[in-house]
CSV table of C-alpha atoms and ligand atoms in Angstrom, one decimal:
chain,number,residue,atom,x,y,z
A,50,UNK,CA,-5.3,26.4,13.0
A,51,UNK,CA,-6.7,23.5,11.0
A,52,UNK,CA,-4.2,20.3,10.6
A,53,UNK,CA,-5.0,18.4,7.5
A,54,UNK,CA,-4.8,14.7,7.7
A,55,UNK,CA,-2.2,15.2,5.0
A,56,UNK,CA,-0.8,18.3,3.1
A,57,UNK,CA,0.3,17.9,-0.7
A,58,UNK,CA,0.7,21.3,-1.1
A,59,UNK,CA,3.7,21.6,2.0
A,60,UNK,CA,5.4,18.6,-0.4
A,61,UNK,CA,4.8,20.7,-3.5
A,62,UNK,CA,6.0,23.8,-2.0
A,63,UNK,CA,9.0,21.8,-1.0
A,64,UNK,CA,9.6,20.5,-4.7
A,65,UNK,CA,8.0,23.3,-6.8
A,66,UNK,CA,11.7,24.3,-8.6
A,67,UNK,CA,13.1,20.3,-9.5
A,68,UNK,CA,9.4,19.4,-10.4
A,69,UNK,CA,8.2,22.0,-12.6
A,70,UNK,CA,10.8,22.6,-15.1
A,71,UNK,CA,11.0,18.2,-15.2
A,72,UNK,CA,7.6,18.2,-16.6
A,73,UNK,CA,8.1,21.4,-18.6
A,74,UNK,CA,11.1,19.0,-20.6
A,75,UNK,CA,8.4,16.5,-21.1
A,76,UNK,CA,6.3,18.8,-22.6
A,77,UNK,CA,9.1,20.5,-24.8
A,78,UNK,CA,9.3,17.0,-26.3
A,79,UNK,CA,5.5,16.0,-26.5
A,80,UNK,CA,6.3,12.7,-25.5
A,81,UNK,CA,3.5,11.6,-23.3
A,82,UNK,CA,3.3,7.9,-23.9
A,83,UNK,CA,6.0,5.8,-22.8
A,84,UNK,CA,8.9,8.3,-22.7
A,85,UNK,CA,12.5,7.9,-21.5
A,86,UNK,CA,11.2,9.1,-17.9
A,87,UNK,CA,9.2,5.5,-17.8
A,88,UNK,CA,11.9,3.2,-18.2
A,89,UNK,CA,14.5,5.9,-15.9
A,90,UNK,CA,11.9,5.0,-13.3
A,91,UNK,CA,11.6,1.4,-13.7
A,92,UNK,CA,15.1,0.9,-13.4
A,93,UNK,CA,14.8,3.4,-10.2
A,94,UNK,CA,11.9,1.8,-8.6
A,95,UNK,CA,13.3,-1.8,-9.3
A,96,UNK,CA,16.3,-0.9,-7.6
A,97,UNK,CA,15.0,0.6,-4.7
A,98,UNK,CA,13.4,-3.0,-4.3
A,99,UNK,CA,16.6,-4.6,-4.8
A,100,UNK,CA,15.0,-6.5,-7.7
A,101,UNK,CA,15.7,-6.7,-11.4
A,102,UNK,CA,12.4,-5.4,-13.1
A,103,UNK,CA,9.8,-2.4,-12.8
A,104,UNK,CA,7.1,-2.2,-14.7
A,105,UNK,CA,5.2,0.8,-14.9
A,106,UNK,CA,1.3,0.4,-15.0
A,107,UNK,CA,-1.7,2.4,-14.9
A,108,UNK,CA,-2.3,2.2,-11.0
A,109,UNK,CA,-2.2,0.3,-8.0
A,110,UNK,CA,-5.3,-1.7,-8.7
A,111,UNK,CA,-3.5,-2.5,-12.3
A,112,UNK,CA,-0.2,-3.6,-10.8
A,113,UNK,CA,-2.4,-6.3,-8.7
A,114,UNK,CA,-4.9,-7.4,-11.4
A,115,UNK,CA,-1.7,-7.8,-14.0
A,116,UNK,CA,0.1,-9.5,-11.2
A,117,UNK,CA,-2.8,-12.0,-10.8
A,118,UNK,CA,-3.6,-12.4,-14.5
A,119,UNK,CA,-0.4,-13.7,-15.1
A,120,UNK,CA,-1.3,-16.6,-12.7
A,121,UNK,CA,-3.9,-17.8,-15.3
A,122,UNK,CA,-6.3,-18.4,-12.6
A,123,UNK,CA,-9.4,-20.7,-13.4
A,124,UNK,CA,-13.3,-20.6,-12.3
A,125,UNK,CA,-13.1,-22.0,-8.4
A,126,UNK,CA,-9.1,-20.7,-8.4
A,127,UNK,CA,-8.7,-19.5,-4.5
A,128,UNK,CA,-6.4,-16.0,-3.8
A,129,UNK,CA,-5.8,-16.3,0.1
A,130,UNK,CA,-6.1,-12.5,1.6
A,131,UNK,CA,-7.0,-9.7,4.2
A,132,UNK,CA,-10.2,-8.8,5.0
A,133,UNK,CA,-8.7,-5.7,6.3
A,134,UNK,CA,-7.5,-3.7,3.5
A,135,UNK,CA,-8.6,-1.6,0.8
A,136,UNK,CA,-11.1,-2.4,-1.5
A,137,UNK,CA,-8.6,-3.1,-4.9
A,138,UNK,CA,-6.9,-6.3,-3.2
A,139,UNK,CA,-9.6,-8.4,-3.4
A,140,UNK,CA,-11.2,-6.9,-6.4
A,141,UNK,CA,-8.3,-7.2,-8.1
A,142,UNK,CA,-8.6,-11.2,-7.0
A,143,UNK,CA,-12.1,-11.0,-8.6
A,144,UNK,CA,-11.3,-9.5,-11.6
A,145,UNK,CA,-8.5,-11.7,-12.7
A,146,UNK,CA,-11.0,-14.5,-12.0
A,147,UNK,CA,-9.8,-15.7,-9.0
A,148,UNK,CA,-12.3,-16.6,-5.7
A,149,UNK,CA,-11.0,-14.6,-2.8
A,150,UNK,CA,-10.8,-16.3,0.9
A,151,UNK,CA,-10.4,-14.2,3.4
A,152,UNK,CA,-8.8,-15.2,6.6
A,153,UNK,CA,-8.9,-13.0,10.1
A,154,UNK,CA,-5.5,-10.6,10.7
A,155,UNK,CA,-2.8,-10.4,13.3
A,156,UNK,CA,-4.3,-8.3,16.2
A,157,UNK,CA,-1.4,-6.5,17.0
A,158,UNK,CA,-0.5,-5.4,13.3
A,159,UNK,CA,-3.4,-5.5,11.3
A,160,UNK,CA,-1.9,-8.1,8.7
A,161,UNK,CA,-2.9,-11.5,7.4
A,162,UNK,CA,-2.6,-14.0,10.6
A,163,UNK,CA,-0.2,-16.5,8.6
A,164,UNK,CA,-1.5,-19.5,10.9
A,165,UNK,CA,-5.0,-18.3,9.5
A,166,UNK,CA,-3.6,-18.4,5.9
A,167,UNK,CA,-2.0,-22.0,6.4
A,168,UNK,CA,-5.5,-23.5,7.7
A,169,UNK,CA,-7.2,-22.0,4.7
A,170,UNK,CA,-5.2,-24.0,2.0
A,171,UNK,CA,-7.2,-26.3,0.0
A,172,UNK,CA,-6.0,-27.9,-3.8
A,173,UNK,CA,-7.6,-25.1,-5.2
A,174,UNK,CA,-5.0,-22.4,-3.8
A,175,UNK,CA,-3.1,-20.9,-6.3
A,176,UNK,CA,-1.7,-17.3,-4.4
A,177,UNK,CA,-1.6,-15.5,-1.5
A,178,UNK,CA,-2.0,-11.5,-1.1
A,179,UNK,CA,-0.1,-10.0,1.3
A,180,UNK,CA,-1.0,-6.5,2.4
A,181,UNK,CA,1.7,-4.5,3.9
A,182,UNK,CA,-0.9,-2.3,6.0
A,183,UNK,CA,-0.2,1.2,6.5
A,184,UNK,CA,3.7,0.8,6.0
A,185,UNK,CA,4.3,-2.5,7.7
A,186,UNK,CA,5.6,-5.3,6.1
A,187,UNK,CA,3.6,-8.4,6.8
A,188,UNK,CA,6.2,-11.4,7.5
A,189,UNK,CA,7.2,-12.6,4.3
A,190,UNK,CA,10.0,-15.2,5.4
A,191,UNK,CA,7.2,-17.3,7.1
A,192,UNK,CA,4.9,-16.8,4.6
A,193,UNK,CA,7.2,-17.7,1.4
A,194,UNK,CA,8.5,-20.8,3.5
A,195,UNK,CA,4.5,-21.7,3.4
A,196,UNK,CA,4.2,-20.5,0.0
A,197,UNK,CA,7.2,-22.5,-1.7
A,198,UNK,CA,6.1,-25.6,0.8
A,199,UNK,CA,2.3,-25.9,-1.6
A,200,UNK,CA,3.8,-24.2,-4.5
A,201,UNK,CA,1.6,-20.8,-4.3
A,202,UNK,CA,2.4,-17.5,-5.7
A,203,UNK,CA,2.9,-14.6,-3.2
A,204,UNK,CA,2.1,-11.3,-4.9
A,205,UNK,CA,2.5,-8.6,-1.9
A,206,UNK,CA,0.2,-5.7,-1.9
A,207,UNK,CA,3.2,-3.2,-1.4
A,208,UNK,CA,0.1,-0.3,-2.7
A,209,UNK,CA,1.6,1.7,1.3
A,210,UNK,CA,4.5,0.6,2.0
A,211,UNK,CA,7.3,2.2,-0.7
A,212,UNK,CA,10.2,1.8,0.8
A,213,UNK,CA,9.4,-0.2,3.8
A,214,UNK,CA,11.7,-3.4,4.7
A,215,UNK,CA,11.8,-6.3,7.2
A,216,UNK,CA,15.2,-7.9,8.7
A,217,UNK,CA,15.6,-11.7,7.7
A,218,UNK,CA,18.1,-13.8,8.8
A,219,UNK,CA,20.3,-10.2,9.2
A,220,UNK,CA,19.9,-8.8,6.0
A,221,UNK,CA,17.1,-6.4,4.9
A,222,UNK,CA,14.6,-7.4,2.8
A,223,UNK,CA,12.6,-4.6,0.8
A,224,UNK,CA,8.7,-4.4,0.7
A,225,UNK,CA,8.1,-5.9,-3.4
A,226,UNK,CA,11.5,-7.4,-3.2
A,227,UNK,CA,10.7,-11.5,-2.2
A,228,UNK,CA,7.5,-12.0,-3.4
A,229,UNK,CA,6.3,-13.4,-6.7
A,230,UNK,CA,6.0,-9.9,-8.0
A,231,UNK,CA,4.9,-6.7,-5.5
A,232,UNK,CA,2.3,-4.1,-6.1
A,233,UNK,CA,3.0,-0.2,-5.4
A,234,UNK,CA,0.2,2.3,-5.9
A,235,UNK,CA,1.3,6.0,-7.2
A,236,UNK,CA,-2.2,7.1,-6.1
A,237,UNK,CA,-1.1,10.9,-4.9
A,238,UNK,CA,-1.7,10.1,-1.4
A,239,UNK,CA,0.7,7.2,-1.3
A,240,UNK,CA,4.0,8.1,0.1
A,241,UNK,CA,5.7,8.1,-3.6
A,242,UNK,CA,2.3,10.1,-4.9
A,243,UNK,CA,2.4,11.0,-8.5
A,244,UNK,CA,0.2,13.9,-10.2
A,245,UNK,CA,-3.3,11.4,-10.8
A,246,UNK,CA,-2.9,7.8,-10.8
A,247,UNK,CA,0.2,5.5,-11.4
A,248,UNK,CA,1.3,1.5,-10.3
A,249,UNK,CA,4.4,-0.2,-10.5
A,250,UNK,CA,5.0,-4.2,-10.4
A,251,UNK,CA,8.4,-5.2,-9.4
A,252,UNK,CA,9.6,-8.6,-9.9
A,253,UNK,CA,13.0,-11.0,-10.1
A,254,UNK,CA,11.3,-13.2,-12.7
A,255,UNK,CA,12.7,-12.0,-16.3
A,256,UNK,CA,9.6,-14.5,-18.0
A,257,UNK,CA,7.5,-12.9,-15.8
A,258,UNK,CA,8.4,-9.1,-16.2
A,259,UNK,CA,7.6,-9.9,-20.0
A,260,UNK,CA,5.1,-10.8,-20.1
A,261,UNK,CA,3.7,-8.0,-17.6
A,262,UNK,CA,5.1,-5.9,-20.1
A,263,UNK,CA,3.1,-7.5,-22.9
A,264,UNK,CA,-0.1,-7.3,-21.4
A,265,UNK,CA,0.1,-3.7,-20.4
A,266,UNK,CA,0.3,-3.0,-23.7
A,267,UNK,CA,-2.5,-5.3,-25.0
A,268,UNK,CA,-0.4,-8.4,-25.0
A,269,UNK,CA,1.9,-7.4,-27.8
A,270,UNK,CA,5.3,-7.1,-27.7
A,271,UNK,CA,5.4,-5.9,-31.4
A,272,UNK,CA,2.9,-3.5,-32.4
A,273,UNK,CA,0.0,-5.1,-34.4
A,274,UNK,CA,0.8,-8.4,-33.3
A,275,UNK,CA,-0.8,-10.1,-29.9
A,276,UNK,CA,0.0,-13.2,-28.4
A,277,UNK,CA,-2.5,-12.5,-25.3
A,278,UNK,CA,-5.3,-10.5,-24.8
A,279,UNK,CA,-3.7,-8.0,-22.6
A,280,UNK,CA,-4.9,-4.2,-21.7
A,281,UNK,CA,-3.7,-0.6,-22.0
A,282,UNK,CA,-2.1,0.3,-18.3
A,283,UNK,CA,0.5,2.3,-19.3
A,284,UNK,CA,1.8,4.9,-16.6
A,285,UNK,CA,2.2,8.7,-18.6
A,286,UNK,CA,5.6,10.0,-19.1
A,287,UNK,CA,4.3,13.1,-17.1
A,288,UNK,CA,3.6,11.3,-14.2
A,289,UNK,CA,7.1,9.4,-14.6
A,290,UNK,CA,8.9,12.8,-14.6
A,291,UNK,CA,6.7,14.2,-11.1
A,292,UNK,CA,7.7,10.4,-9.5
A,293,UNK,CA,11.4,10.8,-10.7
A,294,UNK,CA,11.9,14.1,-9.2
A,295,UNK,CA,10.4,12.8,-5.8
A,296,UNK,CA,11.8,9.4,-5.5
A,297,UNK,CA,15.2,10.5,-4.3
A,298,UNK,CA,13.4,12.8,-1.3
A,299,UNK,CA,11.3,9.1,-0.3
A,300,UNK,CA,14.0,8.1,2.5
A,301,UNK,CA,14.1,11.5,3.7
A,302,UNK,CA,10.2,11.9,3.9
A,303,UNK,CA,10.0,8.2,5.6
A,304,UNK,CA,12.2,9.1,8.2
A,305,UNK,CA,10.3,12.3,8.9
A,306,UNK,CA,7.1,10.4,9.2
A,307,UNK,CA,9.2,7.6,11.8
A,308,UNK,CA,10.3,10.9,13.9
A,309,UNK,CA,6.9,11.9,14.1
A,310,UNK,CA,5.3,8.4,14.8
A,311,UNK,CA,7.9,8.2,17.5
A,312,UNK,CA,6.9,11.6,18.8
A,313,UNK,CA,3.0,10.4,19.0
A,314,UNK,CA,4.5,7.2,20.6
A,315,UNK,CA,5.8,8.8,23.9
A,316,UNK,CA,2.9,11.9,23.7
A,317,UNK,CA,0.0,9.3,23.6
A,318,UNK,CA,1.9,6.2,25.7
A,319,UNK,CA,-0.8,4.8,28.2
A,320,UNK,CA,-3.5,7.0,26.5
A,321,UNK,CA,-4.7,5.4,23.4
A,322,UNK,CA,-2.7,2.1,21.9
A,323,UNK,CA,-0.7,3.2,19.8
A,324,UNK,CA,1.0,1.0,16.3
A,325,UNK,CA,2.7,-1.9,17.1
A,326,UNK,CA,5.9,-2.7,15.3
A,327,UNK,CA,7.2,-6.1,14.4
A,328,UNK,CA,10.9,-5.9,16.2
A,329,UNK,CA,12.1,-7.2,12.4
A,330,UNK,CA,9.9,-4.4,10.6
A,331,UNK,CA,11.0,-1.1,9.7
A,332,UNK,CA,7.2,1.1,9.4
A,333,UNK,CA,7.0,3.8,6.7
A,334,UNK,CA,3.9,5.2,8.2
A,335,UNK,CA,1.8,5.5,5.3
A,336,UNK,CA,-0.4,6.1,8.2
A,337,UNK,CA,-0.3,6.5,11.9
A,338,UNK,CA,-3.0,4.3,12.9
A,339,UNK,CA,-4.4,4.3,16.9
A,340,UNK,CA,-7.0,2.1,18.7
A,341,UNK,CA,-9.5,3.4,20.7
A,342,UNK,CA,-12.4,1.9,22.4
A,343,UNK,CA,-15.1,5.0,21.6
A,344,UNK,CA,-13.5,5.8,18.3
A,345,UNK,CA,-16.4,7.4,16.9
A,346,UNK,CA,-16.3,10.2,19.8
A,347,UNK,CA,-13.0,10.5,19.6
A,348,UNK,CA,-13.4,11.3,15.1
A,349,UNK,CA,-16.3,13.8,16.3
A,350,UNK,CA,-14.2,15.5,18.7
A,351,UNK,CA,-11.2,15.9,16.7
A,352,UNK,CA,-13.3,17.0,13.7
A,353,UNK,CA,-15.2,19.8,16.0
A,354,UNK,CA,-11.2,21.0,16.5
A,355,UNK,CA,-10.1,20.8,12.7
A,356,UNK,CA,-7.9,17.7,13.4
A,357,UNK,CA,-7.9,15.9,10.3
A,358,UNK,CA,-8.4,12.1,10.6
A,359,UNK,CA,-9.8,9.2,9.2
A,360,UNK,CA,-11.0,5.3,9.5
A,361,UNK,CA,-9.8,2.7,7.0
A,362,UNK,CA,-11.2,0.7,7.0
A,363,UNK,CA,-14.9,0.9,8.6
A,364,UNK,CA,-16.0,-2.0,7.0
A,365,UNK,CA,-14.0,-5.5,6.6
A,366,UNK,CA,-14.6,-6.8,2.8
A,367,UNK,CA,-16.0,-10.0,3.6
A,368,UNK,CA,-19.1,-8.7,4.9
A,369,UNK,CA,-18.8,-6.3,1.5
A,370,UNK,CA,-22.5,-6.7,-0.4
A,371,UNK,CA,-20.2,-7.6,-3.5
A,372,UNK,CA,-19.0,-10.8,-2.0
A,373,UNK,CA,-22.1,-11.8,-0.1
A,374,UNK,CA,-22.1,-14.4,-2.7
A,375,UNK,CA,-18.6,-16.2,-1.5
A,376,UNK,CA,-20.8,-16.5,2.1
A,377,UNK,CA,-19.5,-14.7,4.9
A,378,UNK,CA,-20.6,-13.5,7.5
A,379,UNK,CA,-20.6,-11.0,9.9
A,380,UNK,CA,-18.7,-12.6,13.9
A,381,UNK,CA,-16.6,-14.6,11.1
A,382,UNK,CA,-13.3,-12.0,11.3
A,383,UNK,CA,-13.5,-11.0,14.9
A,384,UNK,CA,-10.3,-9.0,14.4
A,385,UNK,CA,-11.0,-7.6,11.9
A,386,UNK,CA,-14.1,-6.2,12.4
A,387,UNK,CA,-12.6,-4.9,15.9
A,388,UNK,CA,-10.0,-3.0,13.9
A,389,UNK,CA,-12.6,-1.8,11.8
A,390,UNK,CA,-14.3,-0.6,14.6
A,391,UNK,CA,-11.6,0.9,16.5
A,392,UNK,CA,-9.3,2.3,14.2
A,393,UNK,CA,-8.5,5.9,13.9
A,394,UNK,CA,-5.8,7.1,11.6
A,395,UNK,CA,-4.0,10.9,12.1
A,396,UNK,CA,-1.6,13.5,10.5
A,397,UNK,CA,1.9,11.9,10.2
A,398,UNK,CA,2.7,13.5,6.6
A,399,UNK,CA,6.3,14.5,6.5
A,400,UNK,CA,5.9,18.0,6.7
A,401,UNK,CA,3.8,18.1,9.7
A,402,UNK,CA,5.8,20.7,12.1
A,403,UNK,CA,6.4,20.4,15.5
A,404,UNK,CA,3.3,22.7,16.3
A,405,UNK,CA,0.9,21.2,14.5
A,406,UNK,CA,1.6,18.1,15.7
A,407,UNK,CA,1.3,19.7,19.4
A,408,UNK,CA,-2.3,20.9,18.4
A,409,UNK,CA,-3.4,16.8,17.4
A,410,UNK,CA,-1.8,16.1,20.5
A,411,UNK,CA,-3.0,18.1,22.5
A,412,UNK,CA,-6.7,17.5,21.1
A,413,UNK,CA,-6.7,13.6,21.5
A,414,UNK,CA,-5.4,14.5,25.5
A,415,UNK,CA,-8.3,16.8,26.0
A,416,UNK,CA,-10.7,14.1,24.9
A,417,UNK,CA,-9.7,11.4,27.7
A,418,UNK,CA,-9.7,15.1,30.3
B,97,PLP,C1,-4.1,2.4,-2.7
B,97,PLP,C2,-4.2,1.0,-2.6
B,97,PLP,C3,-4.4,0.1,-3.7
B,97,PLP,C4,-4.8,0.6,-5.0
B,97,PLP,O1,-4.0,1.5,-5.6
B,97,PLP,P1,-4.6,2.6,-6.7
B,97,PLP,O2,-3.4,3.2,-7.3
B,97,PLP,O3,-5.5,3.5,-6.0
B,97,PLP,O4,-5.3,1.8,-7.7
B,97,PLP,C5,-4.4,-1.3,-3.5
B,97,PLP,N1,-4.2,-1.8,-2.2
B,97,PLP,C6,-3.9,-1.0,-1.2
B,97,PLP,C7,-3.7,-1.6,0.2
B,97,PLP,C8,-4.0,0.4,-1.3
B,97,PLP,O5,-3.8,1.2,-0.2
């Protein structure tokens, strides 16, 4: 049998009788724009973060580029970030204006190497981007020491990692919760996936929260009058309702996905190299993410089987053709161009049974037979 790198409709099947009549009361009321479900989920995801605002956007992307417009960055402004990473990180750096600088990751976790991030301060440093790659926190409590220390904002790139936290000092610290503000993507195959596209910023800045608010809605707080040019990035009230009725199963479906991470862990131990976890991290496994040395055999071979699987990212974005302008080049990022070449992602969705999992086992073993 096939295994699918992930399976949206086990999670509907799973859902189908809280979901459907949630959206069907949305409809009764044919309120599709900023409906009581919006704010009800706000308040849910702000909480979550253990932080005072949410504020619903139109996607991941959004929740970065408002989080960065805020900054009021100008020409030659610098946003320090991952290579290593989806593509919306940096754009969203682009967009708001900003110059991104890139600096090489952490080897063992695939996030931003902070002694990299301190070299590349200049005057013109106005942020940093933290990605927490494929459910890993990066370490925030160095990083906002650095941050506070030449007065930069920290806007954390939370787009996989829901739910995720990080132990400082004893106490937990939520992915979203310390930085500036934090980005979470509702894209459906994020691990809070809505129905299309959705974003959330969370933040404990009151000034800041409203004026996120004001620019989703074209930087007016009252209607026909605009302080700021802002944009329309609402989230839909439909896609509130479908998030609402899954956000209380997230803990559940992130430790499902650490059970099977851990099973992976002892079926694949001196095999492949499997994730490494920060001893202060607690991984959501947005994705289970191996390193192999002929990855490209290893996709083919699990392909030929039906193993779903997949790279991200084969190429690091500072060798992108879009930034060729900001000068990179290739040998610049060693580490992350060897992740890029070496990484190879597979099924850890929640619903993944025992069996299944057995099969992508047993198919990664009978490569290295
Ligand atoms: C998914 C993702 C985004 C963008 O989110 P969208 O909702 O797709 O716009 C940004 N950054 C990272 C790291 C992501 O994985």
């Amino acid at each position: 049998m096939p295994v699918p790198l992930l399976d949206l409709r086990a999670q509907f099947d799973t859902i189908r009788d809280e979901v459907l009549p949630s959206l069907l009361a949305v409809v009764e009321r044919q309120q599709f724009i900023m409906g009581d479900e919006v704010g009800k989920l706000e308040q849910a995801v702000a909480g979550l973060c253990g932080v005072p605002h949410g504020i619903a956007c139109a996607s991941g992307t959004d929740a970065l580029l408002l989080s960065l417009k805020v900054l009021n960055l100008q020409p030659g402004d610098e946003v320090v970030t991952s290579p290593f990473t989806f593509f919306a990180t940096a754009g969203a750096i682009a967009n708001a204006g900003g110059k991104p600088v890139f600096v090489d990751i952490d080897s063992r976790t695939f996030n931003l190497d902070l002694d990299q991030v301190e070299a590349a301060i200049t005057p013109r440093t106005r942020a940093v981007v933290p990605v927490h790659l494929f459910g890993q926190m990066a370490p925030m409590a160095c990083l906002l020491e650095m941050s506070r220390r030449h007065g930069l904002a920290v806007i954390e790139d939370a787009a996989q990692a829901i739910g995720a936290r990080q132990r400082v000092d004893g106490t937990w610290k939520m992915a979203g919760q310390t930085g500036t503000t934090g980005a979470f993507s509702f894209f459906p195959s994020k691990n809070l996936g809505a129905w299309g596209d959705g974003g959330m910023i969370v933040t404990g800045d009151a000034a800041l929260a409203e004026r996120l608010r004001r620019l989703r809605l074209h930087g007016g707080a009252k209607q026909y009058h605009h302080d700021e040019i802002g944009t329309n990035s609402r989230l839909d009230t439909l896609q509130a309702a479908v998030l609402l009725t899954k956000l209380p199963h997230l803990a559940g479906w992130s430790a499902a996905r650490r059970q099977r991470a851990a099973r992976y862990d002892q079926a694949f131990a001196g095999l492949v190299q499997t994730p490494f976890v920060a001893p202060e991290n607690e991984h959501i496994y947005h994705q289970y993410t191996v390193r192999v040395a002929r990855r490209d055999a290893l996709k083919a071979h699990l392909a030929k089987l039906g193993i779903g699987c997949a790279v991200y990212y084969p190429t690091p974005l500072h060798v992108q053709p879009c930034f060729a302008p900001l000068g990179y080049r290739q040998g610049q990022f060693p580490e992350a161009e060897r992740a890029a070449r070496e990484v190879l992602s597979l099924p850890v969705y929640p619903e993944l049974t025992d069996p299944l999992q057995d099969q992508v086992i047993e198919a990664v073993r009978g490569f290295y037979r």
